[in-house]
């Protein structure tokens, strides 16, 4: 595996670079092309590797826009600016989480550079990584932000999309699989072109 990790120095935070070698080995990041696609998506999703957990501090308007089916009518007013209540409602009863009252939706909210979300995903990640991220979910944000993102790529077979090449249509395909749409596509393409040029 001949990854040009040294070329990333000064372009992304050192603590991200330190995580790359082990993450690459565990999660099949076998080419510089895969690494460029992966880092581009992580960088966009985390605001330049700054955010390691989901920001759920929504206003009433934000809740109605982002989660309209969960907050019809006046319901949003009882949840606005309360991340624990919001996550417990929106993620309750799905992705392996208990119901809203269990608060597992909040406990297993999105963490890592590409938000690992839901109890079932935390269980799957814990089995793979060999550390109990179910009892201590904050490990995903503090110790495994890059590894959890690579786990997402690996589990969803995204490397095969990465292998299709270094063009905008590949970035678009990846973005749809990660985001469910094409939010931030131009920024993701820019990041990819930057990383691809660096890593060549």
PDB file of N, CA, C and O in Angstrom, residues 46-119:
ATOM      1  N   UNK A  46     -17.497  17.320   7.982  1.00  0.00           N
ATOM      2  CA  UNK A  46     -17.079  17.727   9.341  1.00  0.00           C
ATOM      3  C   UNK A  46     -16.618  19.180   9.405  1.00  0.00           C
ATOM      4  O   UNK A  46     -16.032  19.596  10.399  1.00  0.00           O
ATOM      5  N   UNK A  47     -16.870  19.948   8.329  1.00  0.00           N
ATOM      6  CA  UNK A  47     -16.432  21.347   8.326  1.00  0.00           C
ATOM      7  C   UNK A  47     -14.926  21.484   8.466  1.00  0.00           C
ATOM      8  O   UNK A  47     -14.429  22.243   9.293  1.00  0.00           O
ATOM      9  N   UNK A  48     -14.198  20.715   7.674  1.00  0.00           N
ATOM     10  CA  UNK A  48     -12.734  20.769   7.737  1.00  0.00           C
ATOM     11  C   UNK A  48     -12.162  20.015   8.920  1.00  0.00           C
ATOM     12  O   UNK A  48     -11.205  20.460   9.561  1.00  0.00           O
ATOM     13  N   UNK A  49     -12.761  18.859   9.229  1.00  0.00           N
ATOM     14  CA  UNK A  49     -12.311  17.984  10.323  1.00  0.00           C
ATOM     15  C   UNK A  49     -12.466  18.650  11.694  1.00  0.00           C
ATOM     16  O   UNK A  49     -11.732  18.339  12.628  1.00  0.00           O
ATOM     17  N   UNK A  50     -13.423  19.567  11.811  1.00  0.00           N
ATOM     18  CA  UNK A  50     -13.640  20.239  13.114  1.00  0.00           C
ATOM     19  C   UNK A  50     -14.776  19.584  13.899  1.00  0.00           C
ATOM     20  O   UNK A  50     -14.668  19.390  15.104  1.00  0.00           O
ATOM     21  N   UNK A  51     -15.875  19.271  13.222  1.00  0.00           N
ATOM     22  CA  UNK A  51     -17.042  18.719  13.928  1.00  0.00           C
ATOM     23  C   UNK A  51     -16.923  17.204  14.027  1.00  0.00           C
ATOM     24  O   UNK A  51     -16.743  16.521  13.025  1.00  0.00           O
ATOM     25  N   UNK A  52     -17.017  16.692  15.246  1.00  0.00           N
ATOM     26  CA  UNK A  52     -16.999  15.237  15.420  1.00  0.00           C
ATOM     27  C   UNK A  52     -18.311  14.723  15.991  1.00  0.00           C
ATOM     28  O   UNK A  52     -18.445  13.544  16.268  1.00  0.00           O
ATOM     29  N   UNK A  53     -19.266  15.620  16.199  1.00  0.00           N
ATOM     30  CA  UNK A  53     -20.602  15.134  16.516  1.00  0.00           C
ATOM     31  C   UNK A  53     -21.674  16.055  15.986  1.00  0.00           C
ATOM     32  O   UNK A  53     -21.432  17.229  15.723  1.00  0.00           O
ATOM     33  N   UNK A  54     -22.838  15.451  15.801  1.00  0.00           N
ATOM     34  CA  UNK A  54     -23.958  16.125  15.166  1.00  0.00           C
ATOM     35  C   UNK A  54     -24.421  17.315  15.989  1.00  0.00           C
ATOM     36  O   UNK A  54     -24.560  17.227  17.203  1.00  0.00           O
ATOM     37  N   UNK A  55     -24.670  18.431  15.317  1.00  0.00           N
ATOM     38  CA  UNK A  55     -25.227  19.606  15.985  1.00  0.00           C
ATOM     39  C   UNK A  55     -26.745  19.543  15.852  1.00  0.00           C
ATOM     40  O   UNK A  55     -27.287  19.682  14.771  1.00  0.00           O
ATOM     41  N   UNK A  56     -27.416  19.326  16.971  1.00  0.00           N
ATOM     42  CA  UNK A  56     -28.875  19.178  16.945  1.00  0.00           C
ATOM     43  C   UNK A  56     -29.578  20.352  17.622  1.00  0.00           C
ATOM     44  O   UNK A  56     -30.715  20.232  18.066  1.00  0.00           O
ATOM     45  N   UNK A  57     -28.900  21.484  17.671  1.00  0.00           N
ATOM     46  CA  UNK A  57     -29.456  22.647  18.368  1.00  0.00           C
ATOM     47  C   UNK A  57     -30.367  23.458  17.426  1.00  0.00           C
ATOM     48  O   UNK A  57     -30.057  24.578  17.053  1.00  0.00           O
ATOM     49  N   UNK A  58     -31.489  22.851  17.033  1.00  0.00           N
ATOM     50  CA  UNK A  58     -32.370  23.472  16.034  1.00  0.00           C
ATOM     51  C   UNK A  58     -33.379  24.435  16.644  1.00  0.00           C
ATOM     52  O   UNK A  58     -33.901  24.197  17.746  1.00  0.00           O
ATOM     53  N   UNK A  59     -33.671  25.492  15.901  1.00  0.00           N
ATOM     54  CA  UNK A  59     -34.772  26.397  16.236  1.00  0.00           C
ATOM     55  C   UNK A  59     -36.085  25.760  15.779  1.00  0.00           C
ATOM     56  O   UNK A  59     -36.090  24.720  15.112  1.00  0.00           O
ATOM     57  N   UNK A  60     -37.201  26.399  16.100  1.00  0.00           N
ATOM     58  CA  UNK A  60     -38.512  25.916  15.644  1.00  0.00           C
ATOM     59  C   UNK A  60     -38.525  25.829  14.117  1.00  0.00           C
ATOM     60  O   UNK A  60     -38.903  24.802  13.532  1.00  0.00           O
ATOM     61  N   UNK A  61     -38.075  26.884  13.456  1.00  0.00           N
ATOM     62  CA  UNK A  61     -38.062  26.902  11.984  1.00  0.00           C
ATOM     63  C   UNK A  61     -37.129  25.825  11.445  1.00  0.00           C
ATOM     64  O   UNK A  61     -37.442  25.145  10.451  1.00  0.00           O
ATOM     65  N   UNK A  62     -35.987  25.660  12.088  1.00  0.00           N
ATOM     66  CA  UNK A  62     -35.022  24.643  11.666  1.00  0.00           C
ATOM     67  C   UNK A  62     -35.602  23.236  11.743  1.00  0.00           C
ATOM     68  O   UNK A  62     -35.405  22.419  10.846  1.00  0.00           O
ATOM     69  N   UNK A  63     -36.335  22.960  12.820  1.00  0.00           N
ATOM     70  CA  UNK A  63     -36.957  21.640  12.970  1.00  0.00           C
ATOM     71  C   UNK A  63     -37.993  21.396  11.882  1.00  0.00           C
ATOM     72  O   UNK A  63     -38.048  20.314  11.292  1.00  0.00           O
ATOM     73  N   UNK A  64     -38.811  22.418  11.617  1.00  0.00           N
ATOM     74  CA  UNK A  64     -39.870  22.253  10.606  1.00  0.00           C
ATOM     75  C   UNK A  64     -39.277  22.042   9.213  1.00  0.00           C
ATOM     76  O   UNK A  64     -39.812  21.291   8.406  1.00  0.00           O
ATOM     77  N   UNK A  65     -38.158  22.714   8.935  1.00  0.00           N
ATOM     78  CA  UNK A  65     -37.510  22.572   7.623  1.00  0.00           C
ATOM     79  C   UNK A  65     -36.777  21.247   7.483  1.00  0.00           C
ATOM     80  O   UNK A  65     -36.817  20.611   6.435  1.00  0.00           O
ATOM     81  N   UNK A  66     -36.070  20.860   8.546  1.00  0.00           N
ATOM     82  CA  UNK A  66     -35.188  19.692   8.462  1.00  0.00           C
ATOM     83  C   UNK A  66     -35.938  18.383   8.687  1.00  0.00           C
ATOM     84  O   UNK A  66     -35.659  17.382   8.032  1.00  0.00           O
ATOM     85  N   UNK A  67     -36.862  18.390   9.631  1.00  0.00           N
ATOM     86  CA  UNK A  67     -37.583  17.155   9.989  1.00  0.00           C
ATOM     87  C   UNK A  67     -39.098  17.372   9.953  1.00  0.00           C
ATOM     88  O   UNK A  67     -39.779  17.167  10.962  1.00  0.00           O
ATOM     89  N   UNK A  68     -39.655  17.797   8.814  1.00  0.00           N
ATOM     90  CA  UNK A  68     -41.067  18.184   8.792  1.00  0.00           C
ATOM     91  C   UNK A  68     -42.025  17.083   9.244  1.00  0.00           C
ATOM     92  O   UNK A  68     -43.016  17.362   9.924  1.00  0.00           O
ATOM     93  N   UNK A  69     -41.697  15.818   8.930  1.00  0.00           N
ATOM     94  CA  UNK A  69     -42.658  14.762   9.279  1.00  0.00           C
ATOM     95  C   UNK A  69     -42.701  14.489  10.790  1.00  0.00           C
ATOM     96  O   UNK A  69     -43.679  13.960  11.297  1.00  0.00           O
ATOM     97  N   UNK A  70     -41.626  14.863  11.492  1.00  0.00           N
ATOM     98  CA  UNK A  70     -41.600  14.622  12.941  1.00  0.00           C
ATOM     99  C   UNK A  70     -42.183  15.798  13.740  1.00  0.00           C
ATOM    100  O   UNK A  70     -42.485  15.653  14.923  1.00  0.00           O
ATOM    101  N   UNK A  71     -42.278  16.956  13.113  1.00  0.00           N
ATOM    102  CA  UNK A  71     -42.696  18.160  13.850  1.00  0.00           C
ATOM    103  C   UNK A  71     -43.814  18.915  13.131  1.00  0.00           C
ATOM    104  O   UNK A  71     -43.661  20.076  12.770  1.00  0.00           O
ATOM    105  N   UNK A  72     -44.960  18.249  12.931  1.00  0.00           N
ATOM    106  CA  UNK A  72     -46.093  18.957  12.316  1.00  0.00           C
ATOM    107  C   UNK A  72     -46.735  19.917  13.312  1.00  0.00           C
ATOM    108  O   UNK A  72     -46.526  19.796  14.528  1.00  0.00           O
ATOM    109  N   UNK A  73     -47.488  20.865  12.807  1.00  0.00           N
ATOM    110  CA  UNK A  73     -48.240  21.782  13.683  1.00  0.00           C
ATOM    111  C   UNK A  73     -47.330  22.543  14.633  1.00  0.00           C
ATOM    112  O   UNK A  73     -46.306  23.079  14.241  1.00  0.00           O
ATOM    113  N   UNK A  74     -47.708  22.534  15.902  1.00  0.00           N
ATOM    114  CA  UNK A  74     -46.979  23.320  16.910  1.00  0.00           C
ATOM    115  C   UNK A  74     -46.009  22.474  17.739  1.00  0.00           C
ATOM    116  O   UNK A  74     -45.418  22.970  18.692  1.00  0.00           O
ATOM    117  N   UNK A  75     -45.860  21.200  17.377  1.00  0.00           N
ATOM    118  CA  UNK A  75     -45.032  20.293  18.188  1.00  0.00           C
ATOM    119  C   UNK A  75     -43.615  20.827  18.368  1.00  0.00           C
ATOM    120  O   UNK A  75     -43.020  20.712  19.438  1.00  0.00           O
ATOM    121  N   UNK A  76     -43.061  21.427  17.308  1.00  0.00           N
ATOM    122  CA  UNK A  76     -41.656  21.857  17.335  1.00  0.00           C
ATOM    123  C   UNK A  76     -41.342  22.782  18.502  1.00  0.00           C
ATOM    124  O   UNK A  76     -40.228  22.785  19.021  1.00  0.00           O
ATOM    125  N   UNK A  77     -42.339  23.561  18.934  1.00  0.00           N
ATOM    126  CA  UNK A  77     -42.080  24.535  20.004  1.00  0.00           C
ATOM    127  C   UNK A  77     -41.638  23.875  21.298  1.00  0.00           C
ATOM    128  O   UNK A  77     -40.909  24.467  22.091  1.00  0.00           O
ATOM    129  N   UNK A  78     -42.076  22.645  21.529  1.00  0.00           N
ATOM    130  CA  UNK A  78     -41.679  21.935  22.746  1.00  0.00           C
ATOM    131  C   UNK A  78     -40.312  21.267  22.647  1.00  0.00           C
ATOM    132  O   UNK A  78     -39.812  20.721  23.635  1.00  0.00           O
ATOM    133  N   UNK A  79     -39.707  21.317  21.463  1.00  0.00           N
ATOM    134  CA  UNK A  79     -38.427  20.626  21.235  1.00  0.00           C
ATOM    135  C   UNK A  79     -37.283  21.564  20.872  1.00  0.00           C
ATOM    136  O   UNK A  79     -36.120  21.212  21.040  1.00  0.00           O
ATOM    137  N   UNK A  80     -37.602  22.730  20.351  1.00  0.00           N
ATOM    138  CA  UNK A  80     -36.570  23.632  19.824  1.00  0.00           C
ATOM    139  C   UNK A  80     -35.469  23.898  20.844  1.00  0.00           C
ATOM    140  O   UNK A  80     -35.730  24.028  22.044  1.00  0.00           O
ATOM    141  N   UNK A  81     -34.226  23.936  20.345  1.00  0.00           N
ATOM    142  CA  UNK A  81     -33.031  24.234  21.163  1.00  0.00           C
ATOM    143  C   UNK A  81     -32.796  23.218  22.278  1.00  0.00           C
ATOM    144  O   UNK A  81     -32.128  23.513  23.271  1.00  0.00           O
ATOM    145  N   UNK A  82     -33.359  22.013  22.136  1.00  0.00           N
ATOM    146  CA  UNK A  82     -33.128  20.957  23.129  1.00  0.00           C
ATOM    147  C   UNK A  82     -32.618  19.707  22.393  1.00  0.00           C
ATOM    148  O   UNK A  82     -33.400  18.824  22.034  1.00  0.00           O
ATOM    149  N   UNK A  83     -31.300  19.646  22.142  1.00  0.00           N
ATOM    150  CA  UNK A  83     -30.748  18.553  21.327  1.00  0.00           C
ATOM    151  C   UNK A  83     -31.130  17.155  21.814  1.00  0.00           C
ATOM    152  O   UNK A  83     -31.404  16.278  20.997  1.00  0.00           O
ATOM    153  N   UNK A  84     -31.158  16.956  23.133  1.00  0.00           N
ATOM    154  CA  UNK A  84     -31.478  15.622  23.653  1.00  0.00           C
ATOM    155  C   UNK A  84     -32.905  15.213  23.278  1.00  0.00           C
ATOM    156  O   UNK A  84     -33.149  14.103  22.801  1.00  0.00           O
ATOM    157  N   UNK A  85     -33.846  16.132  23.454  1.00  0.00           N
ATOM    158  CA  UNK A  85     -35.239  15.829  23.104  1.00  0.00           C
ATOM    159  C   UNK A  85     -35.407  15.635  21.600  1.00  0.00           C
ATOM    160  O   UNK A  85     -36.118  14.739  21.148  1.00  0.00           O
ATOM    161  N   UNK A  86     -34.732  16.477  20.819  1.00  0.00           N
ATOM    162  CA  UNK A  86     -34.846  16.400  19.355  1.00  0.00           C
ATOM    163  C   UNK A  86     -34.342  15.046  18.857  1.00  0.00           C
ATOM    164  O   UNK A  86     -35.032  14.338  18.111  1.00  0.00           O
ATOM    165  N   UNK A  87     -33.126  14.666  19.261  1.00  0.00           N
ATOM    166  CA  UNK A  87     -32.545  13.406  18.784  1.00  0.00           C
ATOM    167  C   UNK A  87     -33.356  12.209  19.267  1.00  0.00           C
ATOM    168  O   UNK A  87     -33.542  11.237  18.531  1.00  0.00           O
ATOM    169  N   UNK A  88     -33.856  12.284  20.495  1.00  0.00           N
ATOM    170  CA  UNK A  88     -34.633  11.167  21.044  1.00  0.00           C
ATOM    171  C   UNK A  88     -35.903  10.953  20.227  1.00  0.00           C
ATOM    172  O   UNK A  88     -36.333   9.809  20.015  1.00  0.00           O
ATOM    173  N   UNK A  89     -36.495  12.051  19.742  1.00  0.00           N
ATOM    174  CA  UNK A  89     -37.709  11.936  18.924  1.00  0.00           C
ATOM    175  C   UNK A  89     -37.376  11.483  17.504  1.00  0.00           C
ATOM    176  O   UNK A  89     -37.969  10.526  16.987  1.00  0.00           O
ATOM    177  N   UNK A  90     -36.438  12.168  16.866  1.00  0.00           N
ATOM    178  CA  UNK A  90     -36.158  11.920  15.449  1.00  0.00           C
ATOM    179  C   UNK A  90     -35.556  10.526  15.230  1.00  0.00           C
ATOM    180  O   UNK A  90     -35.881   9.858  14.250  1.00  0.00           O
ATOM    181  N   UNK A  91     -34.694  10.093  16.131  1.00  0.00           N
ATOM    182  CA  UNK A  91     -34.021   8.805  15.952  1.00  0.00           C
ATOM    183  C   UNK A  91     -34.633   7.683  16.797  1.00  0.00           C
ATOM    184  O   UNK A  91     -34.164   6.547  16.746  1.00  0.00           O
ATOM    185  N   UNK A  92     -35.652   8.003  17.593  1.00  0.00           N
ATOM    186  CA  UNK A  92     -36.286   6.987  18.441  1.00  0.00           C
ATOM    187  C   UNK A  92     -37.010   5.938  17.611  1.00  0.00           C
ATOM    188  O   UNK A  92     -37.629   6.250  16.592  1.00  0.00           O
ATOM    189  N   UNK A  93     -36.896   4.681  18.030  1.00  0.00           N
ATOM    190  CA  UNK A  93     -37.650   3.618  17.388  1.00  0.00           C
ATOM    191  C   UNK A  93     -37.142   3.215  16.013  1.00  0.00           C
ATOM    192  O   UNK A  93     -37.856   2.575  15.242  1.00  0.00           O
ATOM    193  N   UNK A  94     -35.921   3.628  15.675  1.00  0.00           N
ATOM    194  CA  UNK A  94     -35.345   3.163  14.403  1.00  0.00           C
ATOM    195  C   UNK A  94     -33.833   3.036  14.541  1.00  0.00           C
ATOM    196  O   UNK A  94     -33.262   3.482  15.511  1.00  0.00           O
ATOM    197  N   UNK A  95     -33.203   2.416  13.563  1.00  0.00           N
ATOM    198  CA  UNK A  95     -31.746   2.177  13.564  1.00  0.00           C
ATOM    199  C   UNK A  95     -31.282   1.438  14.817  1.00  0.00           C
ATOM    200  O   UNK A  95     -30.179   1.653  15.314  1.00  0.00           O
ATOM    201  N   UNK A  96     -32.159   0.609  15.373  1.00  0.00           N
ATOM    202  CA  UNK A  96     -31.798  -0.156  16.568  1.00  0.00           C
ATOM    203  C   UNK A  96     -32.024   0.585  17.870  1.00  0.00           C
ATOM    204  O   UNK A  96     -31.796   0.037  18.950  1.00  0.00           O
ATOM    205  N   UNK A  97     -32.460   1.832  17.806  1.00  0.00           N
ATOM    206  CA  UNK A  97     -32.706   2.617  19.017  1.00  0.00           C
ATOM    207  C   UNK A  97     -34.046   2.242  19.644  1.00  0.00           C
ATOM    208  O   UNK A  97     -34.996   1.885  18.940  1.00  0.00           O
ATOM    209  N   UNK A  98     -34.116   2.402  20.979  1.00  0.00           N
ATOM    210  CA  UNK A  98     -35.391   2.281  21.668  1.00  0.00           C
ATOM    211  C   UNK A  98     -36.287   3.469  21.329  1.00  0.00           C
ATOM    212  O   UNK A  98     -35.909   4.342  20.543  1.00  0.00           O
ATOM    213  N   UNK A  99     -37.462   3.517  21.941  1.00  0.00           N
ATOM    214  CA  UNK A  99     -38.414   4.598  21.641  1.00  0.00           C
ATOM    215  C   UNK A  99     -37.919   5.944  22.176  1.00  0.00           C
ATOM    216  O   UNK A  99     -36.859   6.035  22.788  1.00  0.00           O
ATOM    217  N   UNK A 100     -38.695   6.975  21.933  1.00  0.00           N
ATOM    218  CA  UNK A 100     -38.292   8.330  22.320  1.00  0.00           C
ATOM    219  C   UNK A 100     -37.931   8.418  23.799  1.00  0.00           C
ATOM    220  O   UNK A 100     -36.938   9.025  24.180  1.00  0.00           O
ATOM    221  N   UNK A 101     -38.732   7.765  24.646  1.00  0.00           N
ATOM    222  CA  UNK A 101     -38.516   7.836  26.102  1.00  0.00           C
ATOM    223  C   UNK A 101     -37.178   7.211  26.518  1.00  0.00           C
ATOM    224  O   UNK A 101     -36.597   7.585  27.536  1.00  0.00           O
ATOM    225  N   UNK A 102     -36.675   6.283  25.726  1.00  0.00           N
ATOM    226  CA  UNK A 102     -35.406   5.614  26.084  1.00  0.00           C
ATOM    227  C   UNK A 102     -34.208   6.550  25.959  1.00  0.00           C
ATOM    228  O   UNK A 102     -33.140   6.286  26.505  1.00  0.00           O
ATOM    229  N   UNK A 103     -34.373   7.619  25.183  1.00  0.00           N
ATOM    230  CA  UNK A 103     -33.306   8.593  24.894  1.00  0.00           C
ATOM    231  C   UNK A 103     -32.117   7.991  24.142  1.00  0.00           C
ATOM    232  O   UNK A 103     -31.054   8.602  24.038  1.00  0.00           O
ATOM    233  N   UNK A 104     -32.303   6.791  23.597  1.00  0.00           N
ATOM    234  CA  UNK A 104     -31.205   6.184  22.833  1.00  0.00           C
ATOM    235  C   UNK A 104     -30.940   6.944  21.537  1.00  0.00           C
ATOM    236  O   UNK A 104     -29.816   6.923  21.022  1.00  0.00           O
ATOM    237  N   UNK A 105     -31.956   7.606  21.018  1.00  0.00           N
ATOM    238  CA  UNK A 105     -31.757   8.431  19.824  1.00  0.00           C
ATOM    239  C   UNK A 105     -30.687   9.488  20.052  1.00  0.00           C
ATOM    240  O   UNK A 105     -29.882   9.788  19.163  1.00  0.00           O
ATOM    241  N   UNK A 106     -30.666  10.028  21.275  1.00  0.00           N
ATOM    242  CA  UNK A 106     -29.644  11.026  21.612  1.00  0.00           C
ATOM    243  C   UNK A 106     -28.321  10.339  21.940  1.00  0.00           C
ATOM    244  O   UNK A 106     -27.260  10.781  21.492  1.00  0.00           O
ATOM    245  N   UNK A 107     -28.395   9.251  22.705  1.00  0.00           N
ATOM    246  CA  UNK A 107     -27.168   8.546  23.093  1.00  0.00           C
ATOM    247  C   UNK A 107     -26.378   8.115  21.850  1.00  0.00           C
ATOM    248  O   UNK A 107     -25.155   8.198  21.820  1.00  0.00           O
ATOM    249  N   UNK A 108     -27.110   7.671  20.820  1.00  0.00           N
ATOM    250  CA  UNK A 108     -26.452   7.175  19.607  1.00  0.00           C
ATOM    251  C   UNK A 108     -26.646   8.143  18.439  1.00  0.00           C
ATOM    252  O   UNK A 108     -26.830   7.739  17.304  1.00  0.00           O
ATOM    253  N   UNK A 109     -26.581   9.443  18.756  1.00  0.00           N
ATOM    254  CA  UNK A 109     -26.653  10.465  17.703  1.00  0.00           C
ATOM    255  C   UNK A 109     -25.393  10.406  16.845  1.00  0.00           C
ATOM    256  O   UNK A 109     -24.442   9.704  17.177  1.00  0.00           O
ATOM    257  N   UNK A 110     -25.402  11.176  15.761  1.00  0.00           N
ATOM    258  CA  UNK A 110     -24.293  11.124  14.821  1.00  0.00           C
ATOM    259  C   UNK A 110     -22.971  11.582  15.418  1.00  0.00           C
ATOM    260  O   UNK A 110     -22.881  12.662  16.004  1.00  0.00           O
ATOM    261  N   UNK A 111     -21.946  10.739  15.267  1.00  0.00           N
ATOM    262  CA  UNK A 111     -20.591  11.099  15.691  1.00  0.00           C
ATOM    263  C   UNK A 111     -19.594  10.645  14.637  1.00  0.00           C
ATOM    264  O   UNK A 111     -19.877   9.740  13.862  1.00  0.00           O
ATOM    265  N   UNK A 112     -18.407  11.255  14.682  1.00  0.00           N
ATOM    266  CA  UNK A 112     -17.369  10.929  13.709  1.00  0.00           C
ATOM    267  C   UNK A 112     -17.443  11.884  12.525  1.00  0.00           C
ATOM    268  O   UNK A 112     -18.349  12.706  12.428  1.00  0.00           O
ATOM    269  N   UNK A 113     -16.472  11.790  11.625  1.00  0.00           N
ATOM    270  CA  UNK A 113     -16.414  12.728  10.496  1.00  0.00           C
ATOM    271  C   UNK A 113     -17.541  12.506   9.496  1.00  0.00           C
ATOM    272  O   UNK A 113     -17.954  13.427   8.823  1.00  0.00           O
ATOM    273  N   UNK A 114     -17.999  11.258   9.371  1.00  0.00           N
ATOM    274  CA  UNK A 114     -19.243  11.013   8.622  1.00  0.00           C
ATOM    275  C   UNK A 114     -20.151  10.334   9.623  1.00  0.00           C
ATOM    276  O   UNK A 114     -20.008   9.165   9.915  1.00  0.00           O
ATOM    277  N   UNK A 115     -21.053  11.114  10.168  1.00  0.00           N
ATOM    278  CA  UNK A 115     -21.878  10.766  11.315  1.00  0.00           C
ATOM    279  C   UNK A 115     -22.355   9.310  11.410  1.00  0.00           C
ATOM    280  O   UNK A 115     -23.302   8.905  10.736  1.00  0.00           O
ATOM    281  N   UNK A 116     -21.692   8.525  12.276  1.00  0.00           N
ATOM    282  CA  UNK A 116     -22.192   7.193  12.623  1.00  0.00           C
ATOM    283  C   UNK A 116     -23.414   7.412  13.517  1.00  0.00           C
ATOM    284  O   UNK A 116     -23.308   8.071  14.550  1.00  0.00           O
ATOM    285  N   UNK A 117     -24.579   6.896  13.119  1.00  0.00           N
ATOM    286  CA  UNK A 117     -25.839   7.213  13.801  1.00  0.00           C
ATOM    287  C   UNK A 117     -26.639   5.945  14.055  1.00  0.00           C
ATOM    288  O   UNK A 117     -26.741   5.090  13.178  1.00  0.00           O
ATOM    289  N   UNK A 118     -27.215   5.833  15.261  1.00  0.00           N
ATOM    290  CA  UNK A 118     -28.102   4.714  15.580  1.00  0.00           C
ATOM    291  C   UNK A 118     -27.386   3.588  16.296  1.00  0.00           C
ATOM    292  O   UNK A 118     -26.243   3.253  15.993  1.00  0.00           O
ATOM    293  N   UNK A 119     -28.095   2.994  17.266  1.00  0.00           N
ATOM    294  CA  UNK A 119     -27.500   1.954  18.110  1.00  0.00           C
ATOM    295  C   UNK A 119     -26.959   0.777  17.301  1.00  0.00           C
ATOM    296  O   UNK A 119     -25.882   0.265  17.589  1.00  0.00           O
TER     297      UNK A 119
END
